[in-house]
PDB file of C-alpha atoms in Angstrom:
ATOM      1  CA  MET K   1     -66.991  54.366 -24.349  1.00 73.00           C
ATOM      2  CA  THR K   2     -64.402  54.400 -21.636  1.00 83.00           C
ATOM      3  CA  LEU K   3     -61.324  52.209 -22.236  1.00 86.00           C
ATOM      4  CA  THR K   4     -60.188  49.963 -19.434  1.00 90.00           C
ATOM      5  CA  GLN K   5     -56.617  50.251 -18.129  1.00 88.00           C
ATOM      6  CA  ASP K   6     -55.742  46.981 -19.879  1.00 90.00           C
ATOM      7  CA  GLU K   7     -57.052  48.270 -23.225  1.00 92.00           C
ATOM      8  CA  LEU K   8     -54.954  51.424 -22.831  1.00 91.00           C
ATOM      9  CA  LYS K   9     -51.910  49.265 -22.092  1.00 93.00           C
ATOM     10  CA  ARG K  10     -52.575  47.233 -25.278  1.00 94.00           C
ATOM     11  CA  ILE K  11     -52.873  50.382 -27.384  1.00 94.00           C
ATOM     12  CA  ALA K  12     -49.549  51.645 -26.048  1.00 94.00           C
ATOM     13  CA  ALA K  13     -47.900  48.261 -26.563  1.00 96.00           C
ATOM     14  CA  TYR K  14     -49.093  47.931 -30.160  1.00 97.00           C
ATOM     15  CA  LYS K  15     -47.812  51.421 -30.929  1.00 96.00           C
ATOM     16  CA  ALA K  16     -44.356  50.462 -29.537  1.00 97.00           C
ATOM     17  CA  VAL K  17     -44.200  47.433 -31.718  1.00 98.00           C
ATOM     18  CA  ASP K  18     -44.404  49.803 -34.753  1.00 97.00           C
ATOM     19  CA  PHE K  19     -40.747  50.561 -33.927  1.00 97.00           C
ATOM     20  CA  VAL K  20     -39.798  46.919 -34.452  1.00 98.00           C
ATOM     21  CA  LYS K  21     -38.244  45.944 -37.811  1.00 98.00           C
ATOM     22  CA  SER K  22     -37.143  42.620 -39.182  1.00 98.00           C
ATOM     23  CA  ASN K  23     -33.593  41.440 -38.311  1.00 98.00           C
ATOM     24  CA  MET K  24     -33.637  43.244 -34.974  1.00 98.00           C
ATOM     25  CA  VAL K  25     -32.394  41.994 -31.599  1.00 98.00           C
ATOM     26  CA  LEU K  26     -35.097  42.905 -29.124  1.00 98.00           C
ATOM     27  CA  GLY K  27     -35.227  43.247 -25.366  1.00 98.00           C
ATOM     28  CA  LEU K  28     -38.545  41.763 -24.216  1.00 98.00           C
ATOM     29  CA  GLY K  29     -39.960  43.444 -21.146  1.00 97.00           C
ATOM     30  CA  THR K  30     -41.870  41.929 -18.226  1.00 97.00           C
ATOM     31  CA  GLY K  31     -45.256  42.811 -16.769  1.00 94.00           C
ATOM     32  CA  SER K  32     -48.880  43.329 -17.806  1.00 94.00           C
ATOM     33  CA  THR K  33     -48.135  46.053 -20.412  1.00 94.00           C
ATOM     34  CA  ALA K  34     -44.996  44.428 -21.908  1.00 96.00           C
ATOM     35  CA  LYS K  35     -46.927  41.181 -22.236  1.00 97.00           C
ATOM     36  CA  HIS K  36     -49.157  42.742 -24.927  1.00 97.00           C
ATOM     37  CA  ALA K  37     -46.041  43.838 -26.868  1.00 98.00           C
ATOM     38  CA  VAL K  38     -44.548  40.350 -26.753  1.00 98.00           C
ATOM     39  CA  ASP K  39     -47.929  38.898 -27.893  1.00 98.00           C
ATOM     40  CA  ARG K  40     -47.966  41.360 -30.826  1.00 98.00           C
ATOM     41  CA  ILE K  41     -44.363  40.535 -31.874  1.00 98.00           C
ATOM     42  CA  GLY K  42     -45.317  36.802 -31.810  1.00 98.00           C
ATOM     43  CA  GLU K  43     -48.375  37.565 -33.935  1.00 98.00           C
ATOM     44  CA  LEU K  44     -46.375  39.567 -36.545  1.00 98.00           C
ATOM     45  CA  LEU K  45     -43.757  36.804 -36.806  1.00 98.00           C
ATOM     46  CA  ARG K  46     -46.518  34.221 -37.331  1.00 98.00           C
ATOM     47  CA  GLN K  47     -48.029  36.335 -40.091  1.00 98.00           C
ATOM     48  CA  GLY K  48     -44.611  36.773 -41.722  1.00 97.00           C
ATOM     49  CA  LYS K  49     -44.716  40.585 -41.268  1.00 98.00           C
ATOM     50  CA  LEU K  50     -41.560  40.317 -39.157  1.00 98.00           C
ATOM     51  CA  GLU K  51     -38.643  38.018 -39.818  1.00 97.00           C
ATOM     52  CA  ASN K  52     -35.364  37.054 -38.248  1.00 97.00           C
ATOM     53  CA  ILE K  53     -36.110  38.525 -34.843  1.00 98.00           C
ATOM     54  CA  VAL K  54     -34.031  37.556 -31.791  1.00 98.00           C
ATOM     55  CA  GLY K  55     -35.600  38.151 -28.385  1.00 98.00           C
ATOM     56  CA  ILE K  56     -33.706  38.756 -25.135  1.00 98.00           C
ATOM     57  CA  PRO K  57     -36.191  38.159 -22.302  1.00 98.00           C
ATOM     58  CA  THR K  58     -35.980  40.177 -19.063  1.00 98.00           C
ATOM     59  CA  SER K  59     -37.511  37.418 -16.889  1.00 97.00           C
ATOM     60  CA  LYS K  60     -38.334  33.721 -16.737  1.00 97.00           C
ATOM     61  CA  LYS K  61     -41.963  34.648 -17.147  1.00 97.00           C
ATOM     62  CA  THR K  62     -41.315  36.507 -20.377  1.00 98.00           C
ATOM     63  CA  GLN K  63     -39.027  33.769 -21.536  1.00 98.00           C
ATOM     64  CA  GLU K  64     -41.889  31.232 -21.159  1.00 98.00           C
ATOM     65  CA  GLN K  65     -44.303  33.563 -22.953  1.00 98.00           C
ATOM     66  CA  ALA K  66     -41.913  34.115 -25.918  1.00 98.00           C
ATOM     67  CA  LEU K  67     -41.184  30.441 -26.226  1.00 98.00           C
ATOM     68  CA  SER K  68     -44.895  29.651 -26.350  1.00 98.00           C
ATOM     69  CA  LEU K  69     -45.167  32.189 -29.234  1.00 98.00           C
ATOM     70  CA  ASN K  70     -42.131  30.679 -31.088  1.00 97.00           C
ATOM     71  CA  ILE K  71     -40.044  33.881 -30.730  1.00 98.00           C
ATOM     72  CA  PRO K  72     -36.408  32.845 -31.120  1.00 98.00           C
ATOM     73  CA  LEU K  73     -34.465  33.718 -27.923  1.00 98.00           C
ATOM     74  CA  SER K  74     -30.927  34.424 -26.924  1.00 98.00           C
ATOM     75  CA  ASP K  75     -29.085  36.367 -24.141  1.00 98.00           C
ATOM     76  CA  LEU K  76     -26.764  39.299 -23.470  1.00 98.00           C
ATOM     77  CA  ASP K  77     -23.643  37.107 -23.669  1.00 98.00           C
ATOM     78  CA  ALA K  78     -24.428  36.359 -27.319  1.00 98.00           C
ATOM     79  CA  HIS K  79     -25.887  39.809 -28.104  1.00 98.00           C
ATOM     80  CA  PRO K  80     -24.210  42.428 -25.921  1.00 98.00           C
ATOM     81  CA  VAL K  81     -25.805  45.216 -28.040  1.00 98.00           C
ATOM     82  CA  ILE K  82     -29.623  45.227 -28.383  1.00 98.00           C
ATOM     83  CA  ASP K  83     -31.344  47.236 -31.120  1.00 98.00           C
ATOM     84  CA  LEU K  84     -34.580  47.996 -29.233  1.00 98.00           C
ATOM     85  CA  SER K  85     -36.100  47.092 -25.884  1.00 98.00           C
ATOM     86  CA  ILE K  86     -39.830  47.538 -25.100  1.00 98.00           C
ATOM     87  CA  ASP K  87     -41.084  47.489 -21.469  1.00 98.00           C
ATOM     88  CA  GLY K  88     -43.616  49.016 -19.165  1.00 97.00           C
ATOM     89  CA  ALA K  89     -42.885  51.238 -16.158  1.00 97.00           C
ATOM     90  CA  ASP K  90     -44.451  51.910 -12.757  1.00 96.00           C
ATOM     91  CA  GLU K  91     -43.726  55.621 -12.795  1.00 97.00           C
ATOM     92  CA  VAL K  92     -42.511  58.148 -15.397  1.00 97.00           C
ATOM     93  CA  ASP K  93     -41.431  61.659 -14.419  1.00 96.00           C
ATOM     94  CA  PRO K  94     -41.316  64.744 -16.727  1.00 96.00           C
ATOM     95  CA  CYS K  95     -37.649  64.032 -17.603  1.00 96.00           C
ATOM     96  CA  LEU K  96     -38.588  60.429 -18.574  1.00 97.00           C
ATOM     97  CA  ASN K  97     -36.896  58.926 -15.561  1.00 97.00           C
ATOM     98  CA  LEU K  98     -38.616  55.710 -14.536  1.00 97.00           C
ATOM     99  CA  VAL K  99     -39.405  53.540 -11.536  1.00 97.00           C
ATOM    100  CA  LYS K 100     -39.576  49.876 -12.519  1.00 97.00           C
ATOM    101  CA  GLY K 101     -39.482  46.579 -10.656  1.00 94.00           C
ATOM    102  CA  ARG K 102     -42.852  46.381  -8.904  1.00 90.00           C
ATOM    103  CA  GLY K 103     -43.076  43.081 -10.877  1.00 91.00           C
ATOM    104  CA  GLY K 104     -39.695  42.053  -9.429  1.00 95.00           C
ATOM    105  CA  SER K 105     -37.594  41.869 -12.611  1.00 97.00           C
ATOM    106  CA  LEU K 106     -35.631  45.117 -12.231  1.00 97.00           C
ATOM    107  CA  LEU K 107     -32.077  43.701 -12.343  1.00 98.00           C
ATOM    108  CA  ARG K 108     -32.468  41.810 -15.638  1.00 98.00           C
ATOM    109  CA  GLU K 109     -34.531  44.654 -17.087  1.00 98.00           C
ATOM    110  CA  LYS K 110     -31.816  47.166 -16.249  1.00 98.00           C
ATOM    111  CA  MET K 111     -29.062  45.020 -17.660  1.00 98.00           C
ATOM    112  CA  ILE K 112     -30.877  44.427 -20.913  1.00 98.00           C
ATOM    113  CA  GLU K 113     -32.474  47.892 -21.343  1.00 98.00           C
ATOM    114  CA  GLY K 114     -29.147  49.510 -20.467  1.00 98.00           C
ATOM    115  CA  ALA K 115     -27.536  47.615 -23.375  1.00 98.00           C
ATOM    116  CA  SER K 116     -30.135  48.838 -25.836  1.00 98.00           C
ATOM    117  CA  LYS K 117     -29.651  51.446 -28.578  1.00 98.00           C
ATOM    118  CA  LYS K 118     -33.324  52.418 -28.118  1.00 98.00           C
ATOM    119  CA  PHE K 119     -35.557  51.834 -25.084  1.00 98.00           C
ATOM    120  CA  VAL K 120     -39.269  52.347 -25.723  1.00 98.00           C
ATOM    121  CA  VAL K 121     -41.400  52.519 -22.554  1.00 98.00           C
ATOM    122  CA  ILE K 122     -45.151  51.864 -22.695  1.00 97.00           C
ATOM    123  CA  VAL K 123     -47.543  53.104 -20.015  1.00 95.00           C
ATOM    124  CA  ASP K 124     -51.052  54.237 -19.452  1.00 93.00           C
ATOM    125  CA  GLU K 125     -51.487  57.854 -18.241  1.00 93.00           C
ATOM    126  CA  SER K 126     -51.946  56.808 -14.584  1.00 94.00           C
ATOM    127  CA  LYS K 127     -48.183  56.145 -14.457  1.00 95.00           C
ATOM    128  CA  MET K 128     -47.159  59.710 -15.114  1.00 96.00           C
ATOM    129  CA  VAL K 129     -45.896  61.473 -11.964  1.00 96.00           C
ATOM    130  CA  LYS K 130     -44.473  64.891 -11.083  1.00 95.00           C
ATOM    131  CA  HIS K 131     -41.466  63.314  -9.383  1.00 94.00           C
ATOM    132  CA  ILE K 132     -40.069  59.862  -8.816  1.00 94.00           C
ATOM    133  CA  GLY K 133     -41.825  58.287  -5.800  1.00 91.00           C
ATOM    134  CA  GLY K 134     -44.776  60.597  -6.471  1.00 89.00           C
ATOM    135  CA  SER K 135     -47.274  57.728  -6.778  1.00 89.00           C
ATOM    136  CA  LYS K 136     -46.574  56.808  -3.125  1.00 87.00           C
ATOM    137  CA  MET K 137     -46.115  53.241  -4.401  1.00 89.00           C
ATOM    138  CA  ALA K 138     -42.916  51.285  -3.932  1.00 92.00           C
ATOM    139  CA  LEU K 139     -39.420  52.093  -5.164  1.00 96.00           C
ATOM    140  CA  PRO K 140     -38.015  48.538  -5.190  1.00 97.00           C
ATOM    141  CA  VAL K 141     -34.455  47.688  -4.216  1.00 98.00           C
ATOM    142  CA  GLU K 142     -33.078  44.177  -4.938  1.00 98.00           C
ATOM    143  CA  THR K 143     -30.892  42.997  -2.073  1.00 98.00           C
ATOM    144  CA  VAL K 144     -29.015  39.834  -1.211  1.00 98.00           C
ATOM    145  CA  PRO K 145     -30.960  37.652   1.236  1.00 98.00           C
ATOM    146  CA  PHE K 146     -28.005  37.586   3.695  1.00 98.00           C
ATOM    147  CA  CYS K 147     -28.933  39.871   6.598  1.00 98.00           C
ATOM    148  CA  TRP K 148     -31.533  41.713   4.568  1.00 98.00           C
ATOM    149  CA  LYS K 149     -32.778  43.492   7.712  1.00 97.00           C
ATOM    150  CA  PHE K 150     -29.344  45.089   8.102  1.00 98.00           C
ATOM    151  CA  THR K 151     -29.457  46.286   4.483  1.00 98.00           C
ATOM    152  CA  ALA K 152     -33.084  47.460   4.733  1.00 97.00           C
ATOM    153  CA  GLU K 153     -32.150  49.558   7.781  1.00 96.00           C
ATOM    154  CA  ARG K 154     -29.144  51.082   5.967  1.00 96.00           C
ATOM    155  CA  LEU K 155     -31.456  51.853   2.969  1.00 96.00           C
ATOM    156  CA  ARG K 156     -33.953  53.476   5.315  1.00 95.00           C
ATOM    157  CA  ARG K 157     -31.233  55.700   6.770  1.00 94.00           C
ATOM    158  CA  VAL K 158     -29.990  56.730   3.261  1.00 92.00           C
ATOM    159  CA  MET K 159     -33.553  57.718   2.378  1.00 90.00           C
ATOM    160  CA  GLU K 160     -34.511  59.110   5.798  1.00 87.00           C
ATOM    161  CA  GLY K 161     -34.832  62.717   4.613  1.00 84.00           C
ATOM    162  CA  TYR K 162     -37.628  61.681   2.195  1.00 83.00           C
ATOM    163  CA  GLY K 163     -39.990  60.276   4.804  1.00 81.00           C
ATOM    164  CA  CYS K 164     -39.121  56.722   3.983  1.00 83.00           C
ATOM    165  CA  GLU K 165     -40.422  53.373   5.033  1.00 89.00           C
ATOM    166  CA  ALA K 166     -38.656  50.119   4.018  1.00 93.00           C
ATOM    167  CA  LYS K 167     -40.579  46.781   3.796  1.00 96.00           C
ATOM    168  CA  LEU K 168     -39.517  43.377   2.698  1.00 97.00           C
ATOM    169  CA  ARG K 169     -41.678  42.243  -0.209  1.00 97.00           C
ATOM    170  CA  LEU K 170     -43.657  39.110   0.529  1.00 97.00           C
ATOM    171  CA  GLY K 171     -44.657  36.458  -1.921  1.00 93.00           C
ATOM    172  CA  GLU K 172     -46.746  33.329  -1.638  1.00 89.00           C
ATOM    173  CA  LYS K 173     -47.760  32.115   1.850  1.00 92.00           C
ATOM    174  CA  GLY K 174     -46.268  35.264   3.409  1.00 93.00           C
ATOM    175  CA  LYS K 175     -42.692  34.192   2.686  1.00 96.00           C
ATOM    176  CA  ALA K 176     -40.135  36.583   1.272  1.00 97.00           C
ATOM    177  CA  PHE K 177     -40.588  37.193  -2.448  1.00 97.00           C
ATOM    178  CA  VAL K 178     -37.600  35.762  -4.330  1.00 97.00           C
ATOM    179  CA  THR K 179     -36.447  37.278  -7.660  1.00 97.00           C
ATOM    180  CA  ASP K 180     -35.317  35.271 -10.676  1.00 97.00           C
ATOM    181  CA  ASN K 181     -31.804  35.845  -9.400  1.00 97.00           C
ATOM    182  CA  GLY K 182     -32.444  34.334  -5.932  1.00 98.00           C
ATOM    183  CA  ASN K 183     -32.544  37.756  -4.213  1.00 98.00           C
ATOM    184  CA  TYR K 184     -35.038  39.639  -2.008  1.00 98.00           C
ATOM    185  CA  ILE K 185     -36.726  42.958  -2.724  1.00 98.00           C
ATOM    186  CA  VAL K 186     -37.007  45.784  -0.156  1.00 97.00           C
ATOM    187  CA  ASP K 187     -39.772  48.206  -1.174  1.00 96.00           C
ATOM    188  CA  MET K 188     -39.103  51.811  -0.212  1.00 95.00           C
ATOM    189  CA  TYR K 189     -42.103  54.108   0.235  1.00 93.00           C
ATOM    190  CA  LEU K 190     -41.273  57.794  -0.133  1.00 90.00           C
ATOM    191  CA  GLU K 191     -43.176  60.880   1.039  1.00 86.00           C
ATOM    192  CA  LYS K 192     -41.012  63.562  -0.557  1.00 88.00           C
ATOM    193  CA  ASP K 193     -39.247  64.397  -3.780  1.00 90.00           C
ATOM    194  CA  MET K 194     -35.640  63.101  -3.660  1.00 92.00           C
ATOM    195  CA  GLY K 195     -34.262  65.951  -5.724  1.00 91.00           C
ATOM    196  CA  ASP K 196     -30.968  64.790  -7.174  1.00 95.00           C
ATOM    197  CA  LEU K 197     -31.828  61.262  -8.278  1.00 96.00           C
ATOM    198  CA  ASN K 198     -28.316  60.435  -9.491  1.00 97.00           C
ATOM    199  CA  ALA K 199     -26.904  61.262  -6.048  1.00 96.00           C
ATOM    200  CA  VAL K 200     -29.486  59.085  -4.306  1.00 95.00           C
ATOM    201  CA  SER K 201     -28.915  56.276  -6.861  1.00 97.00           C
ATOM    202  CA  ASP K 202     -25.140  56.343  -6.096  1.00 97.00           C
ATOM    203  CA  GLU K 203     -25.719  56.284  -2.351  1.00 96.00           C
ATOM    204  CA  ILE K 204     -28.082  53.281  -2.613  1.00 97.00           C
ATOM    205  CA  LEU K 205     -25.707  51.374  -4.889  1.00 98.00           C
ATOM    206  CA  ARG K 206     -22.778  51.941  -2.522  1.00 98.00           C
ATOM    207  CA  LEU K 207     -24.480  49.810   0.172  1.00 98.00           C
ATOM    208  CA  PRO K 208     -22.778  46.445  -0.033  1.00 97.00           C
ATOM    209  CA  GLY K 209     -25.956  44.384   0.393  1.00 97.00           C
ATOM    210  CA  VAL K 210     -27.737  46.140  -2.463  1.00 98.00           C
ATOM    211  CA  VAL K 211     -27.755  44.488  -5.879  1.00 98.00           C
ATOM    212  CA  GLU K 212     -29.716  47.091  -7.875  1.00 98.00           C
ATOM    213  CA  HIS K 213     -32.575  49.584  -7.492  1.00 98.00           C
ATOM    214  CA  GLY K 214     -35.657  50.354  -9.538  1.00 98.00           C
ATOM    215  CA  MET K 215     -34.800  53.936 -10.693  1.00 98.00           C
ATOM    216  CA  PHE K 216     -34.069  53.866 -14.378  1.00 98.00           C
ATOM    217  CA  LEU K 217     -32.476  57.294 -14.904  1.00 98.00           C
ATOM    218  CA  ASP K 218     -31.938  58.825 -18.294  1.00 97.00           C
ATOM    219  CA  MET K 219     -32.489  55.414 -19.967  1.00 98.00           C
ATOM    220  CA  ALA K 220     -35.806  55.742 -21.815  1.00 98.00           C
ATOM    221  CA  SER K 221     -35.463  57.097 -25.383  1.00 97.00           C
ATOM    222  CA  THR K 222     -39.188  57.186 -26.004  1.00 98.00           C
ATOM    223  CA  VAL K 223     -42.258  56.941 -23.753  1.00 98.00           C
ATOM    224  CA  ILE K 224     -45.623  56.035 -25.253  1.00 97.00           C
ATOM    225  CA  VAL K 225     -48.537  57.093 -23.066  1.00 96.00           C
ATOM    226  CA  ALA K 226     -52.018  55.785 -23.738  1.00 93.00           C
ATOM    227  CA  GLY K 227     -54.848  57.841 -22.334  1.00 92.00           C
ATOM    228  CA  GLU K 228     -58.582  58.490 -22.877  1.00 87.00           C
ATOM    229  CA  LEU K 229     -57.813  61.060 -25.489  1.00 88.00           C
ATOM    230  CA  GLY K 230     -55.424  58.894 -27.515  1.00 89.00           C
ATOM    231  CA  VAL K 231     -51.705  58.081 -27.539  1.00 93.00           C
ATOM    232  CA  LYS K 232     -48.937  60.572 -26.854  1.00 94.00           C
ATOM    233  CA  ILE K 233     -45.380  59.926 -27.771  1.00 94.00           C
ATOM    234  CA  LYS K 234     -42.722  61.632 -25.647  1.00 94.00           C
ATOM    235  CA  ASN K 235     -39.078  61.557 -26.823  1.00 94.00           C
ATOM    236  CA  LYS K 236     -36.048  62.210 -24.725  1.00 87.00           C
ATOM    237  CA  HIS K 237     -35.008  65.890 -24.674  1.00 71.00           C
ATOM    238  CA  SER K 238     -38.411  67.089 -25.838  1.00 57.00           C
ATOM    239  CA  SER K 239     -40.692  68.807 -23.389  1.00 47.00           C
ATOM    240  CA  TYR K 240     -43.957  67.560 -21.945  1.00 44.00           C
TER     241      TYR K 240
END
């Protein structure tokens, strides 16, 4: 029997929730994979198998989901250190660097996951790439709406050596997609390996119209990969 992509996501998500213990402050991710983890945490709370959990949601969507499951919520101001965050990713490279944000929540995700003692990433095997940008899907960059074309052009120039195209993300009715923070997203499509990701990251973040980008470098402590042959757990600093 072949498992669907959604079933693989659920398997990885449930495995990640094994890391959750009572009395933890948890970063709750956003997206189709993280949704399964949040559902599972809600279920374990309801069954009394977990107690005294505080959730820190990475998006309005996750906040609504968590509230509907009666998961107690707070924020980074009240809890500047988070015990564990669980979230999906759009790409994972061999060094466990990630691309996130194709769902549009990259800024809050990065703030919350960057404040976490442990960050467990859940993916199905289709998300594993040889290098960041390798899936030929978008590397998202959150920008201020003010003169976004100017910023998109500057971004394109920064990334020019990697065969880059920059496109404004569109939402409903062909209007610009707006993030939870009231910003736009410029999706960068890359042809080539960027090499030194930290250098590219710094260059992107130096552009004044850029708020944040979707490369999560050296942040994941564990990546759980669900595939046809079962679940693999990859920890930082261990080889593939």
